[in-house]
Short mmCIF file of C-alpha atoms in Angstrom, two decimals:
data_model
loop_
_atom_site.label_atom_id
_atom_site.label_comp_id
_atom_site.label_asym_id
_atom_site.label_seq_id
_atom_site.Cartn_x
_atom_site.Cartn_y
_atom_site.Cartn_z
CA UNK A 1 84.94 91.99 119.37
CA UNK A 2 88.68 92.49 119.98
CA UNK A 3 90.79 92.88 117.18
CA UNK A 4 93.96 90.67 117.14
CA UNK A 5 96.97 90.56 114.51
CA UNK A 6 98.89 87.94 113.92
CA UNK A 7 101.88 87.51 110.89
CA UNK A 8 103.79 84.83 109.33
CA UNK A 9 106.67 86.00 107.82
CA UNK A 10 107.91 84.00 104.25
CA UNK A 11 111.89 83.10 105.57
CA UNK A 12 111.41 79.68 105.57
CA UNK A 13 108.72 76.55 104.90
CA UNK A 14 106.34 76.71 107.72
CA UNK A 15 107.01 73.76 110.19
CA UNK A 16 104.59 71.23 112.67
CA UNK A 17 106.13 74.02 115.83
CA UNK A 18 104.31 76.94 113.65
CA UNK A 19 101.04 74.74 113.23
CA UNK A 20 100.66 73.16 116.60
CA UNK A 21 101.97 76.62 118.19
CA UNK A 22 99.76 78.93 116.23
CA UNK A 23 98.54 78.32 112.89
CA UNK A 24 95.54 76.02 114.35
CA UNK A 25 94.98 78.19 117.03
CA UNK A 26 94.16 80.66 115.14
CA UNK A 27 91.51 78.38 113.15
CA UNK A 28 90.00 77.10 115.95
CA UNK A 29 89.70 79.43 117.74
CA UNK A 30 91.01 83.44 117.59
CA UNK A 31 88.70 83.72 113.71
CA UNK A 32 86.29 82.68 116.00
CA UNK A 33 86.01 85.28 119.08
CA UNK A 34 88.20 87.65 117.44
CA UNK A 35 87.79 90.29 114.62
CA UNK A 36 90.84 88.49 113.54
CA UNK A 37 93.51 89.64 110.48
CA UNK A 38 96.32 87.02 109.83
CA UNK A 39 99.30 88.63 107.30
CA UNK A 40 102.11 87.07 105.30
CA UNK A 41 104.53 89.79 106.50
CA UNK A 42 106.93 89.64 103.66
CA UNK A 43 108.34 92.88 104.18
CA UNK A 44 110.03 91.92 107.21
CA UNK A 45 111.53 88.68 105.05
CA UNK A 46 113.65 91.55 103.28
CA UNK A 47 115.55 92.53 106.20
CA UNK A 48 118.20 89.97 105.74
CA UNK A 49 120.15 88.94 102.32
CA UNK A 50 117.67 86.98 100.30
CA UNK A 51 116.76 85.64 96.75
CA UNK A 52 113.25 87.47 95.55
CA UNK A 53 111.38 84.61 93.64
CA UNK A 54 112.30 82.55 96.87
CA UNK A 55 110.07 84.93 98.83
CA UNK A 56 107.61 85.36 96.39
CA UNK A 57 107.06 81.50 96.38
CA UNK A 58 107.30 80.96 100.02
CA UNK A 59 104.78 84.36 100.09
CA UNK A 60 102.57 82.18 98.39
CA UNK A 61 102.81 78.97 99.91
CA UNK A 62 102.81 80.50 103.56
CA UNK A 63 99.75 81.95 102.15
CA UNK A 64 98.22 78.65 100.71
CA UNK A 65 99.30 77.08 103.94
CA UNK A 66 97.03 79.42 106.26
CA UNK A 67 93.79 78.90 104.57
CA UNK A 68 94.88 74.43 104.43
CA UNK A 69 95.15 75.46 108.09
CA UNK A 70 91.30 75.92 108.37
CA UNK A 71 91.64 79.84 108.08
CA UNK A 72 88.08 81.02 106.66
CA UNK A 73 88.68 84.41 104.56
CA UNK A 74 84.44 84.76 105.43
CA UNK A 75 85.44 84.99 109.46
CA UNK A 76 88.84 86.86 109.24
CA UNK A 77 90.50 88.64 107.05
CA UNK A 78 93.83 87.00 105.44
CA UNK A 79 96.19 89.05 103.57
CA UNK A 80 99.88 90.05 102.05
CA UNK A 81 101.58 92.40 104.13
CA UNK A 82 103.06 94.54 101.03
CA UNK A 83 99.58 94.40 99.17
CA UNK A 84 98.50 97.38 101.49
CA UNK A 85 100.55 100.38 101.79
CA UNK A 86 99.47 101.61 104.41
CA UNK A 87 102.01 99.56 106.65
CA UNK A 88 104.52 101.18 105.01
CA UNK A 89 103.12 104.30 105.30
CA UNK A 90 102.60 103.98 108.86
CA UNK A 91 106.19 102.91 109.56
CA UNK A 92 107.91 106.13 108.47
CA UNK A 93 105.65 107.97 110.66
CA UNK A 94 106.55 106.16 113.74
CA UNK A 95 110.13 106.17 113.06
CA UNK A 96 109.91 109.65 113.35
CA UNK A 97 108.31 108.89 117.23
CA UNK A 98 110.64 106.36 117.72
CA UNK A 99 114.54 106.80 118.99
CA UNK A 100 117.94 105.27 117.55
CA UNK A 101 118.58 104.01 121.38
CA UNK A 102 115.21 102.23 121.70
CA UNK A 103 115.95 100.34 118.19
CA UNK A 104 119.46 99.55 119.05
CA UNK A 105 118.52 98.15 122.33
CA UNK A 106 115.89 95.66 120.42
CA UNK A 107 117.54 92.06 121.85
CA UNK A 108 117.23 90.70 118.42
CA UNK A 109 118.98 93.55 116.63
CA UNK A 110 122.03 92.82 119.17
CA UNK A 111 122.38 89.42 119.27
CA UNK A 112 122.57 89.49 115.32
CA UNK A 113 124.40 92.57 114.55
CA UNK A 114 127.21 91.46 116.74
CA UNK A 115 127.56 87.96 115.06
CA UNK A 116 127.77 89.75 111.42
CA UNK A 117 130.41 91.99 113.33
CA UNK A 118 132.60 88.79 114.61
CA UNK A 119 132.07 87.63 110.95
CA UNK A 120 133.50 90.87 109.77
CA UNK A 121 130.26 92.02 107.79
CA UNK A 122 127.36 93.87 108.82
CA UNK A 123 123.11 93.97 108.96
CA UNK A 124 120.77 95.85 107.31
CA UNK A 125 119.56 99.45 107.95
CA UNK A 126 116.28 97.70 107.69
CA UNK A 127 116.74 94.89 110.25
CA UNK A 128 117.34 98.01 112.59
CA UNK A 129 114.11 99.77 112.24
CA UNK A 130 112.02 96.43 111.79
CA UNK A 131 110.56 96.39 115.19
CA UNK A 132 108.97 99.96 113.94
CA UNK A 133 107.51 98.30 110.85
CA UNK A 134 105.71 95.83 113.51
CA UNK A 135 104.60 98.26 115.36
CA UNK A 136 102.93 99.70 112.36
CA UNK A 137 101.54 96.25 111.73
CA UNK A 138 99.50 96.62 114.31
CA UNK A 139 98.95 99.95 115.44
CA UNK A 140 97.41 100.76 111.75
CA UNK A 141 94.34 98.12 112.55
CA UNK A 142 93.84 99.28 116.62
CA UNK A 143 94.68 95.76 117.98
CA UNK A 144 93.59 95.31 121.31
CA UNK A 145 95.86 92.00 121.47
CA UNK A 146 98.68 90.76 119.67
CA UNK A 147 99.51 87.14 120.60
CA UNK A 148 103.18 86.36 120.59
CA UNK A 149 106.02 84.37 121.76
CA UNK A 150 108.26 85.85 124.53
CA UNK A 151 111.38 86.33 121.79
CA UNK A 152 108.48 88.79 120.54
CA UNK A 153 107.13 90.79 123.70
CA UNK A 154 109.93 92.83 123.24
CA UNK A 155 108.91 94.33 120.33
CA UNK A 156 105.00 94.51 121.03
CA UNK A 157 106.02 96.79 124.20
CA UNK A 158 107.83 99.12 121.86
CA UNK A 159 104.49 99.32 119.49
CA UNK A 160 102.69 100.12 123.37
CA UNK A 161 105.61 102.88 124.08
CA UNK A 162 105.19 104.66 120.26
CA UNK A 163 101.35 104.27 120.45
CA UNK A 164 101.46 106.24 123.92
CA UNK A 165 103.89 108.74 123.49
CA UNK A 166 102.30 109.68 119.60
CA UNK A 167 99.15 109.94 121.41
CA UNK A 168 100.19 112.19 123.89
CA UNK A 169 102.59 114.67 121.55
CA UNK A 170 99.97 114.60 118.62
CA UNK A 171 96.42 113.78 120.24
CA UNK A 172 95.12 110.64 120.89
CA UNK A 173 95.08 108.68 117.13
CA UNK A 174 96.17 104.55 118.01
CA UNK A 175 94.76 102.14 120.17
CA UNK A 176 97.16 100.80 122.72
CA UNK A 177 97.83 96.97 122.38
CA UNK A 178 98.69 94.72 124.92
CA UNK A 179 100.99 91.20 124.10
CA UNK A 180 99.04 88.36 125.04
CA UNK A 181 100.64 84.28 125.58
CA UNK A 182 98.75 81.97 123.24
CA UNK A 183 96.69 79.83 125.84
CA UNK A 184 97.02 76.77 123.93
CA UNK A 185 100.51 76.61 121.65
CA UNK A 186 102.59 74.10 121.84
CA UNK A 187 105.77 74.27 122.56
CA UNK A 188 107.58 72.11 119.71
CA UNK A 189 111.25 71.99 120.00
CA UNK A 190 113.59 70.70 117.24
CA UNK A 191 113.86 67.04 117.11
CA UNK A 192 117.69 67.24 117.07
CA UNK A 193 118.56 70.15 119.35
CA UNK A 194 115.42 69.75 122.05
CA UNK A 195 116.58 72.68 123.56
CA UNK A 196 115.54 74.98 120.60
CA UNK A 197 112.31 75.70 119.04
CA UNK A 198 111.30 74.11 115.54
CA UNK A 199 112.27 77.09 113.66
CA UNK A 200 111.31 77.51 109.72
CA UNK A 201 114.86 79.36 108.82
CA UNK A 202 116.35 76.03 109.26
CA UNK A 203 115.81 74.71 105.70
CA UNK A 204 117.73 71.55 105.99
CA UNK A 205 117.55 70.40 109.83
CA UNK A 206 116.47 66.90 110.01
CA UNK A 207 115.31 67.68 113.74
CA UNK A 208 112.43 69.66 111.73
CA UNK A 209 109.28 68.88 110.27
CA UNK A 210 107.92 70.68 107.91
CA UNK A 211 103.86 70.87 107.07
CA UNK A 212 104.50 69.88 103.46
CA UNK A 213 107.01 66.83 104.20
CA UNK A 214 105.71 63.65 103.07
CA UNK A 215 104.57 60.78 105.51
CA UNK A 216 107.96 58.55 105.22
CA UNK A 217 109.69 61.63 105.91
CA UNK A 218 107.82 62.61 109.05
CA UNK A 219 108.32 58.94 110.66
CA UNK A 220 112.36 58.95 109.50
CA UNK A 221 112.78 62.56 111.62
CA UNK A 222 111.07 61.38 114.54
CA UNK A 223 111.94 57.81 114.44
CA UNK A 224 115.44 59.91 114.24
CA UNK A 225 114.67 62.13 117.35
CA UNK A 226 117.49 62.51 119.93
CA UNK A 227 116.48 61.03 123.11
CA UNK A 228 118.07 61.09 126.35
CA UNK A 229 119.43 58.69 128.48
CA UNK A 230 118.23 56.15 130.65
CA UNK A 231 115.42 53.74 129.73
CA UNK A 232 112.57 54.80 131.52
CA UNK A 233 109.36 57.04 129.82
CA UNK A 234 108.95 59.97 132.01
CA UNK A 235 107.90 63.21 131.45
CA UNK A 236 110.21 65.40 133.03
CA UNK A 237 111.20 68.84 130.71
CA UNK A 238 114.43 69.81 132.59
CA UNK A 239 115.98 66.57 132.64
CA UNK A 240 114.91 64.62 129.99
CA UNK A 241 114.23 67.31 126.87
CA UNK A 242 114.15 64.92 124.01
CA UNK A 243 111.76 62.26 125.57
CA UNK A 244 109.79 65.73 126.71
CA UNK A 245 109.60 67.07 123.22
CA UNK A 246 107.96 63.63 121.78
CA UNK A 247 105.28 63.51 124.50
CA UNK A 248 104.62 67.27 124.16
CA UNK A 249 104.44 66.65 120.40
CA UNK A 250 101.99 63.24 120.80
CA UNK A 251 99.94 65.28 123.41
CA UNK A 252 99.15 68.13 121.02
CA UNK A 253 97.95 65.72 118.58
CA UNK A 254 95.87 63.48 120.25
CA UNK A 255 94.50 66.08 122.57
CA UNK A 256 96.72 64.18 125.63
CA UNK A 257 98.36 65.02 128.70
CA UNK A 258 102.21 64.58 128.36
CA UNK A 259 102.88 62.86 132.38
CA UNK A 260 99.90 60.61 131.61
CA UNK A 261 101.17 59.81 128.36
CA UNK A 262 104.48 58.47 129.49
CA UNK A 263 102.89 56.11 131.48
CA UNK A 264 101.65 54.32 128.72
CA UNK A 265 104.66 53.38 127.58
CA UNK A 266 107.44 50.73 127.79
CA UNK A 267 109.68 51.90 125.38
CA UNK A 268 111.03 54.79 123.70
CA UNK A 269 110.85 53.26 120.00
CA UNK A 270 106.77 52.42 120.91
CA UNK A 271 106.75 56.06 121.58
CA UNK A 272 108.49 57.39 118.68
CA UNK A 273 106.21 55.29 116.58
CA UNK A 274 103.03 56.69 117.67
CA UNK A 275 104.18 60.08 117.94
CA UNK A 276 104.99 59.69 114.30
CA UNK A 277 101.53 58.46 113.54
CA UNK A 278 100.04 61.12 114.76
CA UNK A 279 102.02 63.76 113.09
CA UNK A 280 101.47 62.25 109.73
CA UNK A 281 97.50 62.11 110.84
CA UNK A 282 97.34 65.57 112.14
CA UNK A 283 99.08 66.96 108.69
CA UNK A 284 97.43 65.17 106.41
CA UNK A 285 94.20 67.33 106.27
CA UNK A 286 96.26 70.29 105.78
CA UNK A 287 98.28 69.00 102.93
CA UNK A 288 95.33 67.46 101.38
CA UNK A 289 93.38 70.91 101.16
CA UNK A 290 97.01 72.70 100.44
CA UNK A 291 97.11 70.55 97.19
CA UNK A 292 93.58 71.54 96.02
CA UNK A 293 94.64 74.85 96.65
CA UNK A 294 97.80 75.02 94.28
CA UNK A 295 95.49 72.95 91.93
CA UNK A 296 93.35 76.35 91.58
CA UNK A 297 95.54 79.08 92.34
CA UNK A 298 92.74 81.79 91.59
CA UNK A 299 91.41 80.95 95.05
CA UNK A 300 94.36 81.96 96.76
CA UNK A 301 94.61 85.17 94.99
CA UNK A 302 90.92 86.01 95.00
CA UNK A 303 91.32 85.87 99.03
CA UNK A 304 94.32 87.74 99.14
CA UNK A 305 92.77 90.72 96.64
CA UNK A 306 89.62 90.57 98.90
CA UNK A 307 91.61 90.09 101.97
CA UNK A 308 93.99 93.00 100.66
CA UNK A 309 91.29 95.50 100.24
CA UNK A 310 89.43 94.80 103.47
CA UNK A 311 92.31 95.40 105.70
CA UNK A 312 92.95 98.35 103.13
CA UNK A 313 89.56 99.88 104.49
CA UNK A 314 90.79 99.08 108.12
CA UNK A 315 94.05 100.71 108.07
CA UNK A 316 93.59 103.75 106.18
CA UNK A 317 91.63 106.03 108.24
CA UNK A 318 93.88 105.32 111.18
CA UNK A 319 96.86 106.20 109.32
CA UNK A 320 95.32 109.40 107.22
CA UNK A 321 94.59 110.28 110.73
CA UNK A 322 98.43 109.83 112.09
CA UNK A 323 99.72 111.94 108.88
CA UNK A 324 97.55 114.55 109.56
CA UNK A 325 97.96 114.79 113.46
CA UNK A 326 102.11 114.71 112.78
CA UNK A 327 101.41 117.72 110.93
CA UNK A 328 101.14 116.60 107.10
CA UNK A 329 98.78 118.04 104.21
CA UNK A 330 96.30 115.93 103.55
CA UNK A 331 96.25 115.26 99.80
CA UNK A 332 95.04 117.72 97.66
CA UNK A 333 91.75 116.59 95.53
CA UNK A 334 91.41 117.57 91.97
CA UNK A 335 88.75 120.09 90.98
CA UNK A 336 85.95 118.91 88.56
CA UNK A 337 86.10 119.79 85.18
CA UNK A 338 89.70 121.73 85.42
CA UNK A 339 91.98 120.98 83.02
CA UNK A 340 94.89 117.98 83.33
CA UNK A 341 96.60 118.09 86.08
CA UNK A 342 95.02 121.06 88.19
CA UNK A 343 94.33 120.69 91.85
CA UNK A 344 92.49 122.53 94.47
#
C-alpha cells in the first residue's frame, strides 16, 4: 500500500474548510487504501509567538477532533508530532543538505518576513527552516504521497529536492515523495471574505465556522454570509463568489452538484437556510463523538501513546540510517556486566 502523511498543525480551532477539505477525506477514504499516518504537528505551531497551554489544549483538541472525524487508530496510525523524536532528529540532518537560498526563497517565509519587517519586528529562526522540519515529516516514514493544498506544493518539492540530492551525496537512504491534489476537498472559503479560504488562525472571524460551534451559531454565520449582487441563484465562481461559496458548501454536504443546486432555488435567504441545515447536520456526528471523547480522556491518550510508538518503529530505521550515511557514529552499546557507565 502507499504510504501517505498528512498533519494538522494546533494554531487555531479546526474549522468546516479543514473537515470538508480534508479531515473526512481522510476517514473515508485515504485510512482506507492507504498505509495512512495523520500527525498533530505541533512543532511547527512554535514557529510564531505563542502562549504554550494554548497549544497544548488545541494539541489535544485537534487531536480529539481527528478520531470525532471517523479516524480509526486500528486502520492508521494517529499521532503527536513532538511525541517521536525522530522528526526532530531528522530535521537537523537535512538542514545540513539543505541551503540558506532555497529556505529564503520558501513563498511563505517571504510574504511573512517582509510584513514583520514593514511592522518594524522580525520572524523566527525557526519559521525559516520550517519547510526542512516538513520535509523530515515525511521523508522519515518513505511517503510515496503527501496530499496538499497548492500554498503547500512548494514545500513538498523541497522535501523531493533534499530526498534526491541526500541520496545521491550519501547513498540512496529516503523514498522520494510526490505532492498529490486531494480528489475530493472542498474548497470552503470564508463566509465574509469569499475570496479567502476558511482558515483556523482566524480565531474570531464570523465568516468562519468552526467544528465545535454550536448549531445557533452555525445558522447566525451563514444566515450572515456576504452575498453578491443581483437576485438571481447561479453558480458562477468568478462572478458571484459569495453565492458560489454557499452552493459549494451545501454541495459538499448533501453529496450535490453546485450548478444543479442553484437551480433549485428562488431565493438567496431559502439558500442560506438550507445550507445552514446541513452544516449543523453534517457536524453534529463529529461533535457528538468529540464530547464522548473529552468525557474519557484516557482514550485519546491511549491512541496517541500507541499511535506514538508505532510511527516510532516507522521512522527510526530510516533516520538511524540517514545519521549513519551523513557520516555519524552510531551509538555506542553498553557492555554486559561492566561497571556504571562503561561502553563498548
Amino acid at each position: 500500500m502507499t504510504r501517505v502523511f498528512s498533519g494538522v498543525k494546533p494554531t487555531g480551532h479546526l474549522t468546516l474548510g479543514n473537515y470538508l477539505g480534508a479531515l473526512r477525506r481522510w476517514a473515508a477514504v485515504d485510512q482506507h487504501e492507504a498505509d495512512a499516518l495523520f500527525c498533530v504537528v505541533d512543532l511547527h505551531a512554535l514557529t510564531v509567538d505563542h502562549d504554550p497551554a494554548r497549544v497544548r489544549r488545541l494539541s489535544r483538541q485537534a487531536a480529539s477532533l481527528l478520531l470525532a472525524a471517523g479516524l480509526d487508530p486500528e486502520l492508521c496510525t494517529v499521532f503527536v508530532q513532538s511525541h517521536v523524536d525522530e522528526h526532530a532528529r531528522l530535521s537537523y540532518v537535512l538542514e545540513c543538505v539543505a541551503t540558506d537560498g532555497e529556505m529564503r526563497r520558501m513563498i511563505q517565509y517571504k510574504e511573512k518576513a517582509a510584513r514583520e519587517q514593514r511592522r518594524g519586528g522580525s520572524v523566527r529562526l525557526s519559521l525559516l527552516t520550517y519547510p526542512v522540519l516538513m520535509a523530515a515529516d515525511i521523508l522519515a516514514y518513505g511517503a510515496g504521497e503527501v496530499p496538499v493544498g497548492d500554498d503547500q506544493r512548494q514545500h513538498v518539492e523541497l522535501a523531493r529536492d533534499l530526498a534526491v540530492r541526500f541520496n545521491q551525496r550519501y547513498g540512496h537512504t529516503f523514498v522520494v515523495p510526490r505532492a498529490t491534489r486531494p480528489q475530493v476537498a472542498a474548497r470552503v472559503m470564508n463566509l465574509q471574505d469569499p475570496t479567502s479560504k476558511m482558515g483556523k488562525s482566524d480565531d474570531v472571524g464570523p465568516g468562519i465556522v468552526y467544528l465545535l460551534d454550536e448549531p445557533d451559531v452555525v445558522r447566525k454565520k451563514v444566515m450572515r454570509a456576504v452575498t453578491d449582487s443581483g437576485r438571481e441563484v447561479v453558480y458562477d465562481r468568478e462572478a458571484r463568489p459569495g453565492l458560489a461559496n454557499l452552493l459549494e458548501i451545501l454541495a459538499a454536504c448533501t453529496d450535490g452538484d453546485p450548478e444543479s443546486l442553484a437551480g433549485a432555488y428562488a431565493s438567496y435567504g431559502d439558500l442560506k437556510r438550507d445550507t445552514a441545515e446541513a452544516v449543523v447536520e453534517v457536524l453534529r456526528p463529529v461533535q457528538e463523538r468529540h464530547k464522548e471523547l473529552c468525557a474519557d480522556p484516557g482514550e485519546v491518550e491511549a491512541v496517541l501513546r500507541a499511535g506514538a510508538e508505532r510511527a516510532r518503529a516507522m521512522a527510526r530505521p530510516t533516520v538511524d540510517a540517514a545519521y549513519r550515511a551523513i557520516g555519524l557514529l552510531e551509538p555506542l552499546a553498553e557492555t554486559v556486566g561492566a561497571g556504571a557507565g562503561s561502553t563498548v
